[in-house]
Coordinates of C-alpha atoms and ligand atoms in Angstrom, one line a residue:
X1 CA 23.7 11.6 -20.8
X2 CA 22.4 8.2 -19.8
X3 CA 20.8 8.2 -16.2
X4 CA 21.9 5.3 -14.9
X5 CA 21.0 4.3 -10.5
X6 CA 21.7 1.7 -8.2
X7 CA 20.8 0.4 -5.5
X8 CA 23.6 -0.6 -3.2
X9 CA 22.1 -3.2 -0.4
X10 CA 25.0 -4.7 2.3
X11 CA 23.8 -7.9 2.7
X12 CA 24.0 -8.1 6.4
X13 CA 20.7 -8.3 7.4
X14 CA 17.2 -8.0 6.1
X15 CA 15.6 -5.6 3.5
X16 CA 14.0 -3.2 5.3
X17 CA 11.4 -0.6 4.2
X18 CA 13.6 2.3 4.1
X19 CA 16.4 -0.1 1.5
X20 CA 13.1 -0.8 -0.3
X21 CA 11.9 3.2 -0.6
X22 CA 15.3 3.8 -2.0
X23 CA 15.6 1.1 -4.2
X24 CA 11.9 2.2 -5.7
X25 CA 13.6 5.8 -6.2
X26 CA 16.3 4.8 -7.6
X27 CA 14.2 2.7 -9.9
X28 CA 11.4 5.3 -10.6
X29 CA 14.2 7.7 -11.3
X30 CA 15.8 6.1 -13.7
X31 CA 12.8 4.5 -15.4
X32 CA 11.2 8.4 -15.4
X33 CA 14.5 9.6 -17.5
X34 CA 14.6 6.3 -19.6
X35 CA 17.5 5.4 -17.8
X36 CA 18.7 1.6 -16.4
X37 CA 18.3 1.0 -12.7
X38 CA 21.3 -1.7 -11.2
X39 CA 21.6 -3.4 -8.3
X40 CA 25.2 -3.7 -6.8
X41 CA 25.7 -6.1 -3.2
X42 CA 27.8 -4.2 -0.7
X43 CA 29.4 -7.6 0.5
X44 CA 33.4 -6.5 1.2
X45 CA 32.4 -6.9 5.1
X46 CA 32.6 -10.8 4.7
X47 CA 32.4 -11.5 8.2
X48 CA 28.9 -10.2 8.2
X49 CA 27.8 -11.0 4.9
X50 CA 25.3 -14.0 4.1
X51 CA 24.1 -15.4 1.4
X52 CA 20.6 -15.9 3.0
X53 CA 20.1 -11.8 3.3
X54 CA 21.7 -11.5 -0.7
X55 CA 18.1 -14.1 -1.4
X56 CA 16.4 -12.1 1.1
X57 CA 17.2 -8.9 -1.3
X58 CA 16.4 -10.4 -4.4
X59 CA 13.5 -12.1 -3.3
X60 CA 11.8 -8.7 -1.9
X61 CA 13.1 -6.8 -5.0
X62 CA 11.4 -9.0 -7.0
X63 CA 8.3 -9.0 -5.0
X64 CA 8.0 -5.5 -5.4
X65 CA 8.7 -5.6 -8.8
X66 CA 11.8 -3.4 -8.9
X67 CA 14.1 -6.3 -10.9
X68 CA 17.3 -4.2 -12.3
X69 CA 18.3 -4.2 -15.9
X70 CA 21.6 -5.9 -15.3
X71 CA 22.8 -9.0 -13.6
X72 CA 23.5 -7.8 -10.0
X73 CA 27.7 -6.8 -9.6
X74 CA 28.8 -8.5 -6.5
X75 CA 31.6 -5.7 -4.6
X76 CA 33.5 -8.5 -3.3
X77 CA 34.1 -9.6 -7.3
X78 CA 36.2 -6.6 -7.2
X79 CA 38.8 -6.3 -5.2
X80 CA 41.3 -6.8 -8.0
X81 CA 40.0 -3.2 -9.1
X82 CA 39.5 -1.5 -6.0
X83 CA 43.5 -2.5 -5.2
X84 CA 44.3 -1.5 -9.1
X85 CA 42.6 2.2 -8.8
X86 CA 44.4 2.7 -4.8
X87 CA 48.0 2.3 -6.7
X88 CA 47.1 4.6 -9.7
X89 CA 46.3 6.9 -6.8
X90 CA 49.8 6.4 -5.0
X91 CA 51.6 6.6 -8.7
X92 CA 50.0 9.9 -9.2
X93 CA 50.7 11.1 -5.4
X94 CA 47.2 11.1 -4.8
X95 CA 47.7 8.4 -2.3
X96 CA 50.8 7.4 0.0
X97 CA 51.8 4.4 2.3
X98 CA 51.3 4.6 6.0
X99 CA 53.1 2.8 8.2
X100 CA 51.4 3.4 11.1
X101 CA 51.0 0.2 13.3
X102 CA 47.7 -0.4 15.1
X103 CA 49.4 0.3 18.6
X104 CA 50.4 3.8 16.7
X105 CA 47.0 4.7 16.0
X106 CA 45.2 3.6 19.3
X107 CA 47.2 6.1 21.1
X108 CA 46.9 9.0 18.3
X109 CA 43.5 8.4 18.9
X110 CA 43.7 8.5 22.9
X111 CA 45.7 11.1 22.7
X112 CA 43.4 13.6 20.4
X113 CA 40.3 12.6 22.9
X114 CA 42.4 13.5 26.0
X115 CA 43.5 16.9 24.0
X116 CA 40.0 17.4 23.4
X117 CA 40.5 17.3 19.5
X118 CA 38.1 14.4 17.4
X119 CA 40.1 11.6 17.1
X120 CA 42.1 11.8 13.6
X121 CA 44.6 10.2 11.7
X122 CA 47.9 13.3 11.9
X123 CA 49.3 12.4 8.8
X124 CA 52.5 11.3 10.0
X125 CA 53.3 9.1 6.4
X126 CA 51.8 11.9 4.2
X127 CA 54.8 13.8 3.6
X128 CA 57.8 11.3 5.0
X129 CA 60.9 9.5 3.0
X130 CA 59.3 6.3 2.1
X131 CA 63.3 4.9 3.1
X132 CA 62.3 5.6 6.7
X133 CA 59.6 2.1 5.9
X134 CA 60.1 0.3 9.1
X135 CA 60.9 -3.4 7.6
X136 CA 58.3 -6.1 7.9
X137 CA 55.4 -3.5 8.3
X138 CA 52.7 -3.9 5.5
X139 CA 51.7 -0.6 5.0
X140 CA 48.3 0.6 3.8
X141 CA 47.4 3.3 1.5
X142 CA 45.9 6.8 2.4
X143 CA 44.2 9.1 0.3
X144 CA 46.2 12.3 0.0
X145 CA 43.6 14.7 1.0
X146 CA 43.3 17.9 0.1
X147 CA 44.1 20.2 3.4
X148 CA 42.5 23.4 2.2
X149 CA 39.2 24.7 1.2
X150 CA 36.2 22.9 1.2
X151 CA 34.1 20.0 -0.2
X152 CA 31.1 20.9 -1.8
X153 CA 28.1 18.2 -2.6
X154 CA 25.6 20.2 -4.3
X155 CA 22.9 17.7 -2.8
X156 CA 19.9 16.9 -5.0
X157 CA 17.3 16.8 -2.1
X158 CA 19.6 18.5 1.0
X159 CA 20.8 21.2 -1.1
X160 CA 24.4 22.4 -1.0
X161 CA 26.0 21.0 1.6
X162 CA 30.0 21.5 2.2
X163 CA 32.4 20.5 5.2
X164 CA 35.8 22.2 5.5
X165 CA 38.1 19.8 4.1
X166 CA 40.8 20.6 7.3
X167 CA 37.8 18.5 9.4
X168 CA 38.7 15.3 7.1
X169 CA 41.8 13.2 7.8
X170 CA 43.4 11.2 5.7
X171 CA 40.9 8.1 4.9
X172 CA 42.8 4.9 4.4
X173 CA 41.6 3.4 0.9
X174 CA 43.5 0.5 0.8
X175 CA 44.1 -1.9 4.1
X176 CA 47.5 -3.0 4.7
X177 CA 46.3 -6.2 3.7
X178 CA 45.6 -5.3 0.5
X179 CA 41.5 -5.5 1.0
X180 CA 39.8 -2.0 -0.1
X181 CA 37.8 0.2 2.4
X182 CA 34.0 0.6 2.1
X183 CA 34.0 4.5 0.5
X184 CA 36.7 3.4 -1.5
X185 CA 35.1 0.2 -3.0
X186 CA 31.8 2.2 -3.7
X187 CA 33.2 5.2 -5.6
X188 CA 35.1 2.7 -7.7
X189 CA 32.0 0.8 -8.4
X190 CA 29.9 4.0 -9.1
X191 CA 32.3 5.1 -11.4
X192 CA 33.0 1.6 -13.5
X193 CA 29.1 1.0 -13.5
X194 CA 28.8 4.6 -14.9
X195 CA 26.1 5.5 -12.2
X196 CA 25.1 9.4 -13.2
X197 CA 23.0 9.7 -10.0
X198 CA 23.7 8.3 -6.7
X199 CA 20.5 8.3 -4.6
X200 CA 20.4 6.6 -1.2
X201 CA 19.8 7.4 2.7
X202 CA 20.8 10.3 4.5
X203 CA 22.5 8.5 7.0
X204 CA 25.7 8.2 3.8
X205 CA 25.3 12.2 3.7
X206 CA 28.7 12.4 5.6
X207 CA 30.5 9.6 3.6
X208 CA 30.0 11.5 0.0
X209 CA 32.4 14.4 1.2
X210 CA 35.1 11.8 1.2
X211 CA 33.5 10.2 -1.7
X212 CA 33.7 13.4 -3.7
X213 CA 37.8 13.7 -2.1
X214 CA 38.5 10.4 -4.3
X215 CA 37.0 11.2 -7.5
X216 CA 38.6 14.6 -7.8
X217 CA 41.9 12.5 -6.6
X218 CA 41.2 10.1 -9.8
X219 CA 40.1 13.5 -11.8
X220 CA 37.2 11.3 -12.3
X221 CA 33.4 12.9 -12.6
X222 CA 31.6 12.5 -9.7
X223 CA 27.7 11.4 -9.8
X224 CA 24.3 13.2 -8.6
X225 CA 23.6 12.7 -5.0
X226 CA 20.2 12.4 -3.7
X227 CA 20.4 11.7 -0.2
X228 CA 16.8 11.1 1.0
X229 CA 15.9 11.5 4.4
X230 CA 15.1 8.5 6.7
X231 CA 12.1 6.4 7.7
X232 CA 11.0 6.9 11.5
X233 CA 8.6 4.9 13.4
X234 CA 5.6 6.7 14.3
X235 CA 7.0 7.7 17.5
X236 CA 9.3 9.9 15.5
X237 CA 12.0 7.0 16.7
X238 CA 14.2 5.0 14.3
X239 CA 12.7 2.3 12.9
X240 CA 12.8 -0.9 14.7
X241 CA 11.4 -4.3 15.0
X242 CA 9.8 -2.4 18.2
X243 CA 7.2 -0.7 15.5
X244 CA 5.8 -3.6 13.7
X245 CA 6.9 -5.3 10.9
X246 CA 10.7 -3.9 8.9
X247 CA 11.7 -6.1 6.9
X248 CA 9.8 -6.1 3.7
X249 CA 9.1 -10.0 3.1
X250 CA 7.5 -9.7 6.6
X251 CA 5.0 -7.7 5.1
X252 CA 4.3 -9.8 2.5
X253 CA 3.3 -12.2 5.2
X254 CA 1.2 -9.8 6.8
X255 CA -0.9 -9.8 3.5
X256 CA 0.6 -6.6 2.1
X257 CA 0.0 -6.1 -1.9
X258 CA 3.5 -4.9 -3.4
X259 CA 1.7 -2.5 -5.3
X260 CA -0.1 -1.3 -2.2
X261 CA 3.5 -1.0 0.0
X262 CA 4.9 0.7 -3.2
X263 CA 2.1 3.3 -3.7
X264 CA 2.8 3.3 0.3
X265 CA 6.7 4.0 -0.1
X266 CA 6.2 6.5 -2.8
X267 CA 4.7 8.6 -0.9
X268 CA 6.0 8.7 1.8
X269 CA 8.5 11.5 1.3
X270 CA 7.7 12.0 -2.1
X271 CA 4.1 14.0 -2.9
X272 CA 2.3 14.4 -5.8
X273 CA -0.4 17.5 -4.7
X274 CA -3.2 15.1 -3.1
X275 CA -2.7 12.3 -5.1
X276 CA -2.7 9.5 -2.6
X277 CA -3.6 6.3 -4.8
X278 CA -0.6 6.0 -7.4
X279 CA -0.1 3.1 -9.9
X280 CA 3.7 2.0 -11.2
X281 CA 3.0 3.7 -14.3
X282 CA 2.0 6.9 -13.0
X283 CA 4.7 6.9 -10.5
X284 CA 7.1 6.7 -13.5
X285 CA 5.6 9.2 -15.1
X286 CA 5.5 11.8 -12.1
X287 CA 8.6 10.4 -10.2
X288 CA 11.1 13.0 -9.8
X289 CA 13.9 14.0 -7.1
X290 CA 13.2 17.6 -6.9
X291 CA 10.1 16.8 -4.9
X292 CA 11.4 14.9 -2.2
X293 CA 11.2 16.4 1.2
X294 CA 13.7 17.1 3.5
X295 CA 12.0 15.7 6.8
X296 CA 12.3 12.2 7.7
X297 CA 8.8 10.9 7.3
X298 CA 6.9 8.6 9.7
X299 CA 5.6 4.9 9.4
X300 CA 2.0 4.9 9.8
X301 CA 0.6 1.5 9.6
X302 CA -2.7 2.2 9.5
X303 CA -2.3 4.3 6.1
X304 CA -0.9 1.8 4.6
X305 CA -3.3 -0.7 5.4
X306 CA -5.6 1.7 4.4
X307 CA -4.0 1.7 1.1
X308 CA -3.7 -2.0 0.9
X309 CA -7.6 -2.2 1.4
X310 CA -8.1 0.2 -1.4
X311 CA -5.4 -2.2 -4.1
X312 CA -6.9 -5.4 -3.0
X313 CA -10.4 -4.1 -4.2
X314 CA -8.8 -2.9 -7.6
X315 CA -6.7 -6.8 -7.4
X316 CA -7.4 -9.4 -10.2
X317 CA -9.8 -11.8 -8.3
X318 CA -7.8 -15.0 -10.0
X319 CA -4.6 -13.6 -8.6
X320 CA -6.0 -13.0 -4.9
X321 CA -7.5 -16.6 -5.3
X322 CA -4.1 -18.2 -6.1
X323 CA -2.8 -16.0 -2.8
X324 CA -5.4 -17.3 -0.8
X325 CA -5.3 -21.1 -1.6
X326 CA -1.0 -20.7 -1.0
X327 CA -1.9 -18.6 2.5
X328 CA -4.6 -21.6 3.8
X329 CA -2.3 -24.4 2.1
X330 CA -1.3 -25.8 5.3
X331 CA -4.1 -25.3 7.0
X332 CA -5.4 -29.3 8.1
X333 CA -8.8 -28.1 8.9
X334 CA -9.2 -27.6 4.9
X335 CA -9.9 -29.4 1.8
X336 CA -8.2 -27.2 -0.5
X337 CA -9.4 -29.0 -3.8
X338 CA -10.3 -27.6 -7.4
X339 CA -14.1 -27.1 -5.8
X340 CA -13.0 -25.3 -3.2
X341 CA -10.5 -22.6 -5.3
X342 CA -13.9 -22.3 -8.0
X343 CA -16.2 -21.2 -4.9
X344 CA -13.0 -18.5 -4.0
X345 CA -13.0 -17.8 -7.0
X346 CA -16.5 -16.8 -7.3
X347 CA -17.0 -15.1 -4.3
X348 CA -13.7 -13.4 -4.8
X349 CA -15.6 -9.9 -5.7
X350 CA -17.6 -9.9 -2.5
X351 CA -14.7 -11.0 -0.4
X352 CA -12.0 -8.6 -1.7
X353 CA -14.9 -5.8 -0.7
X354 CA -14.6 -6.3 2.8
X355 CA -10.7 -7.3 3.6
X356 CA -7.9 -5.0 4.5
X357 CA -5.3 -7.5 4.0
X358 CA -4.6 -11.0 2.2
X359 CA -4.4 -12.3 5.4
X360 CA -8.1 -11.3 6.2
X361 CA -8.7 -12.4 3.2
X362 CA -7.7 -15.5 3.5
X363 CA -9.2 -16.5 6.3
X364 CA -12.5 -15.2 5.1
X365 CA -12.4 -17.4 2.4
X366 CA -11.5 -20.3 4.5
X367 CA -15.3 -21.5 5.0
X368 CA -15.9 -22.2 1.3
X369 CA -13.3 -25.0 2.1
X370 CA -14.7 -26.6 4.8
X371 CA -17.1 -30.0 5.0
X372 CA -19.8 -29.7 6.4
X373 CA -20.6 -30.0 9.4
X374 CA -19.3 -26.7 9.9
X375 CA -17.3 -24.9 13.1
X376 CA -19.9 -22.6 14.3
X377 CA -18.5 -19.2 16.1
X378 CA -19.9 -18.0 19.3
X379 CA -22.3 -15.4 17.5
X380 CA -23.1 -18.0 14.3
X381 CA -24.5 -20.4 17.2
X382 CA -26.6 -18.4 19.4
X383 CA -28.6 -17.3 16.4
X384 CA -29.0 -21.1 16.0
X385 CA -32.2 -21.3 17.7
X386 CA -35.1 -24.0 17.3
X387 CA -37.1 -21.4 15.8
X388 CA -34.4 -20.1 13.1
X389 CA -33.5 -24.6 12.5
X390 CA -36.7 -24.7 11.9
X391 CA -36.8 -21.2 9.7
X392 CA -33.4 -23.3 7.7
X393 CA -35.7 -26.6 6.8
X394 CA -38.1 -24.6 5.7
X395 CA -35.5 -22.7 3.6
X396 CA -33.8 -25.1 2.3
X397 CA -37.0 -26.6 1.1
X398 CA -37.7 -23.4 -0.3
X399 CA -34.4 -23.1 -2.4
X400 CA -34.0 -26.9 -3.3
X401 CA -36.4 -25.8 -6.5
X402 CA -34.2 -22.5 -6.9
X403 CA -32.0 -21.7 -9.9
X404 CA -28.7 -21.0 -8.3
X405 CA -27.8 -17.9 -9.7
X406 CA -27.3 -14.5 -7.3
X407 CA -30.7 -13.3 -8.9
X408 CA -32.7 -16.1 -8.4
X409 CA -31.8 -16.7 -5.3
X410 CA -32.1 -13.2 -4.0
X411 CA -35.3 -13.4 -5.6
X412 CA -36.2 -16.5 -3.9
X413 CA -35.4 -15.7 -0.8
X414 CA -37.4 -12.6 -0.8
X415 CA -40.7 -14.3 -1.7
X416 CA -39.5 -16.7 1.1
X417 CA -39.7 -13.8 3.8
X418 CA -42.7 -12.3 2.4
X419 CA -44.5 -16.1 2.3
X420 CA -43.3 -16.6 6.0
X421 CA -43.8 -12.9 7.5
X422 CA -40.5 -12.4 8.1
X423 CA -38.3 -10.2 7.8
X424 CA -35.2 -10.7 5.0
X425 CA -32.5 -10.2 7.6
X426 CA -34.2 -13.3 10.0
X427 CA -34.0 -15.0 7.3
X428 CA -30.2 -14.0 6.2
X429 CA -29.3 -14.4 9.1
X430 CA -29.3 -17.8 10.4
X431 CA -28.9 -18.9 6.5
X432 CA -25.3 -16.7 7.1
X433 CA -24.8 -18.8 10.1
X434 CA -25.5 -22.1 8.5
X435 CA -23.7 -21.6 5.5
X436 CA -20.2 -20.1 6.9
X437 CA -20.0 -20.8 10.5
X438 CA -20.4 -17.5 11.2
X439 CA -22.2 -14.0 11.1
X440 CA -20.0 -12.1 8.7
X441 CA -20.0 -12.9 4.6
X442 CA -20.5 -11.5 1.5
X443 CA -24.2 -10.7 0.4
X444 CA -26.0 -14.2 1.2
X445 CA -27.4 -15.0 -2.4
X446 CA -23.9 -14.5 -3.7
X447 CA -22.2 -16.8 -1.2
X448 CA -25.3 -19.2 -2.2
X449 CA -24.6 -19.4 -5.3
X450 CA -20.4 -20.0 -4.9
X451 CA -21.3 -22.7 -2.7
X452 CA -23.6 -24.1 -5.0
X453 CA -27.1 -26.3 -4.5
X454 CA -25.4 -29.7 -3.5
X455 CA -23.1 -27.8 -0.5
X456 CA -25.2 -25.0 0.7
X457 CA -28.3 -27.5 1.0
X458 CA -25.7 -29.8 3.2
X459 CA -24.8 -26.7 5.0
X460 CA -28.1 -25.9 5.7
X461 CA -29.3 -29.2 6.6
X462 CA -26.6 -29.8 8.9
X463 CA -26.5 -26.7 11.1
X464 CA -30.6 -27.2 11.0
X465 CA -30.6 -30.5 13.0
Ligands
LIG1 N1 25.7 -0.4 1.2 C1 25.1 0.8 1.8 C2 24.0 0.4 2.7 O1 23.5 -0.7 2.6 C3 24.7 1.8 0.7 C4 25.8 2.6 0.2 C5 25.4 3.5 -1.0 O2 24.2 3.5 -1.4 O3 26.3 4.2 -1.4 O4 23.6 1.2 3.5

């Protein structure tokens, strides 16, 4: 058998986390059993449906890397099918036409709540002459469900799970205007797109018992399920904008690494013994169902920034340096030229050491693009003291006659402080302040030599004055 997932987004608001852990199951899944991973848009609910949250989908899908192997299937494409499959249901008595009006249904509703009963269609059309039709009433069509027994979902993560089919009513598939349901439109889908294993959110746990109730009605095969339990905040509440950043382009602009919130995703409620730093390939490799936990799991933030520390250091320095010339592009304070990305890009191992996030990055790197004179911060100018301007001239004199490599210039400086009976950090220290406006930087002889003679002696000289 093929194994072939999907991911099934509505696109009625944004991608959040937990859309993007299942959509990296589904993936990993698929790509673990040499499989084909799809992408279907839920958009039958056209009222709330936009086509700024279908970008939004793609656009974080393809952030995180998790592109499908087919052209996405719009639902709303196929309504044409959804309608077909509801009348091969009703020729095969599977399915019959209620005629129930709105007003009809509205008080067997108030009624079972003021019996005390949940509130359930009572099958009124299921068994009647279709002569008795009132005229003029569209009627929709009802699954014929089976009264008996039970449903049984042998649940890839939950287990077997079963309801007593006597607690299911009789689910309308198609609406009397002609327009499918939701659970009807997705098994349809599932089946024509051949989808082997369905793995999604827990919160659909409920929906696959009358899922299952329309495949054995088409005596079709149902799927896998793997219903995955939910992302919490970590206040053990459900995830909201309250906790931070959701939606997973929001992330991006917090200066999250896709690989980092992936490794992130993964596992959370998926474990690999201790393994906490996973790449994509090794996540295909170990990626299975079977060892996804039952309890919801918890956002922690500060892991995954953690993380995200850990994949920026492993990052390609050219690749951070493009992100952090797109991240400072606006800024006006700036002179974002070819120079400027070269010094990034040489600093780029010392600056990638000491961020947590591209953001950070980013605006560490934003002194190598300044003009001198520079900003100073509080801490940079206080250590600006006659005696350390006069401690810079004498520096600068010092390296104007330097080779402007990291060696040389550590080299040079250390003869500097020796020469001058001082110690290395009074000399780092105001050359730090002089040379980036402030007291934090990469080691001083690298950030020298990104800068370059011409700039740093500029630097120097004007913060010495
Ligand atoms: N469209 C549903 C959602 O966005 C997913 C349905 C499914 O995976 O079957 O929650």
């Amino acid at each position: 058998m093929t194994i072939r997932t999907r991911f099934a987004p509505s696109p009625t608001g944004l991608l959040h986390i937990g859309g993007a852990r299942t959509a990296l199951f589904n993936f990993l899944f698929a790509r673990h059993h040499c499989g084909q991973f799809l992408l279907r848009i839920e958009d039958t609910d056209r009222e709330r449906s936009t086509q700024h949250a279908v970008d939004v989908i793609l656009e974080g899908l393809a952030w995180l890397d998790l592109t499908p192997d087919e052209p996405p299937l719009f639902q709303s494409s196929r309504a044409v099918r959804h309608a077909e499959v509801a009348y091969q249901m009703l020729a095969s008595g599977h399915a019959y036409r209620c005629y129930s009006t709105p007003d009809e249904l509205r008080q067997m509703r108030e009624q079972a709540i003021a019996d005390g009963r949940p509130p359930r269609y009572d099958g009124r059309w299921r068994d009647r002459d279709p002569a008795d039709a009132p005229a003029g009433v569209a009627p929709a069509i009802r699954l014929r469900a089976p009264r008996d027994g039970e449903t049984v979902v042998d649940d890839l993560v939950q287990g077997a799970v079963r309801v007593a089919n006597a607690e299911m009513d009789d689910m309308i598939i198609l609406r009397s205007d002609g327009t499918p349901t939701y659970l009807h439109a997705v098994v349809v889908d599932d089946h024509d797109m051949e989808i082997s294993h369905v793995i999604r959110g827990d919160d659909h746990l409920t929906n696959t018992f009358r899922q299952v109730q329309i495949y054995q009605a088409m005596g079709w095969a149902p799927p896998r399920f793997g219903h995955v339990p939910l992302i919490h905040g970590a206040d053990g509440a459900k995830l909201s904008k309250r906790h931070g950043a959701v939606s997973v382009l929001e992330f991006e602009a917090q200066g999250f690494l896709p690989e980092a919130l992936c490794n992130y995703l993964l596992r959370l409620g998926w474990g690999h013994g201790d393994a906490e730093i996973i790449s994509r390939d090794e996540a295909i490799r170990l990626f299975d169902i079977d060892a996804v936990g039952r309890a919801a799991s918890r956002m922690d933030y500060a892991k995954l920034t953690h993380l995200n520390g850990v994949w920026l250091r492993q990052a390609d320095d050219t690749r951070l340096t493009a992100d952090v010339l797109r991240r400072l592009r606006d800024r006006t304070d700036l002179v974002l030229d070819d120079v400027a990305a070269a010094r990034i890009l040489a600093l780029m191992p010392g600056l990638k050491e000491r961020a947590k996030t591209l953001v950070e990055l980013a605006e560490s790197a934003a002194f190598l693009a300044r003009v001198p004179p520079l900003p100073m911060d509080q801490k940079a100018s206080a250590l600006l003291t006659d005696e350390a301007k006069a401690t810079l001239r004498e520096i600068a004199a010092a390296l104007a006659a330097t080779d402007f490599s990291a060696g040389a210039l550590d080299a040079a400086l250390r003869a500097y402080a020796e020469h001058a009976g001082k110690k290395l950090g009074q000399v780092a220290q105001p050359l730090r302040a002089a040379l980036t406006g402030s007291t934090v930087s990469p080691g001083i002889d690298a950030t020298l030599a990104a800068l370059g003679r011409d700039e740093a002696l500029a630097r120097i000289s004007a913060a010495s004055r």
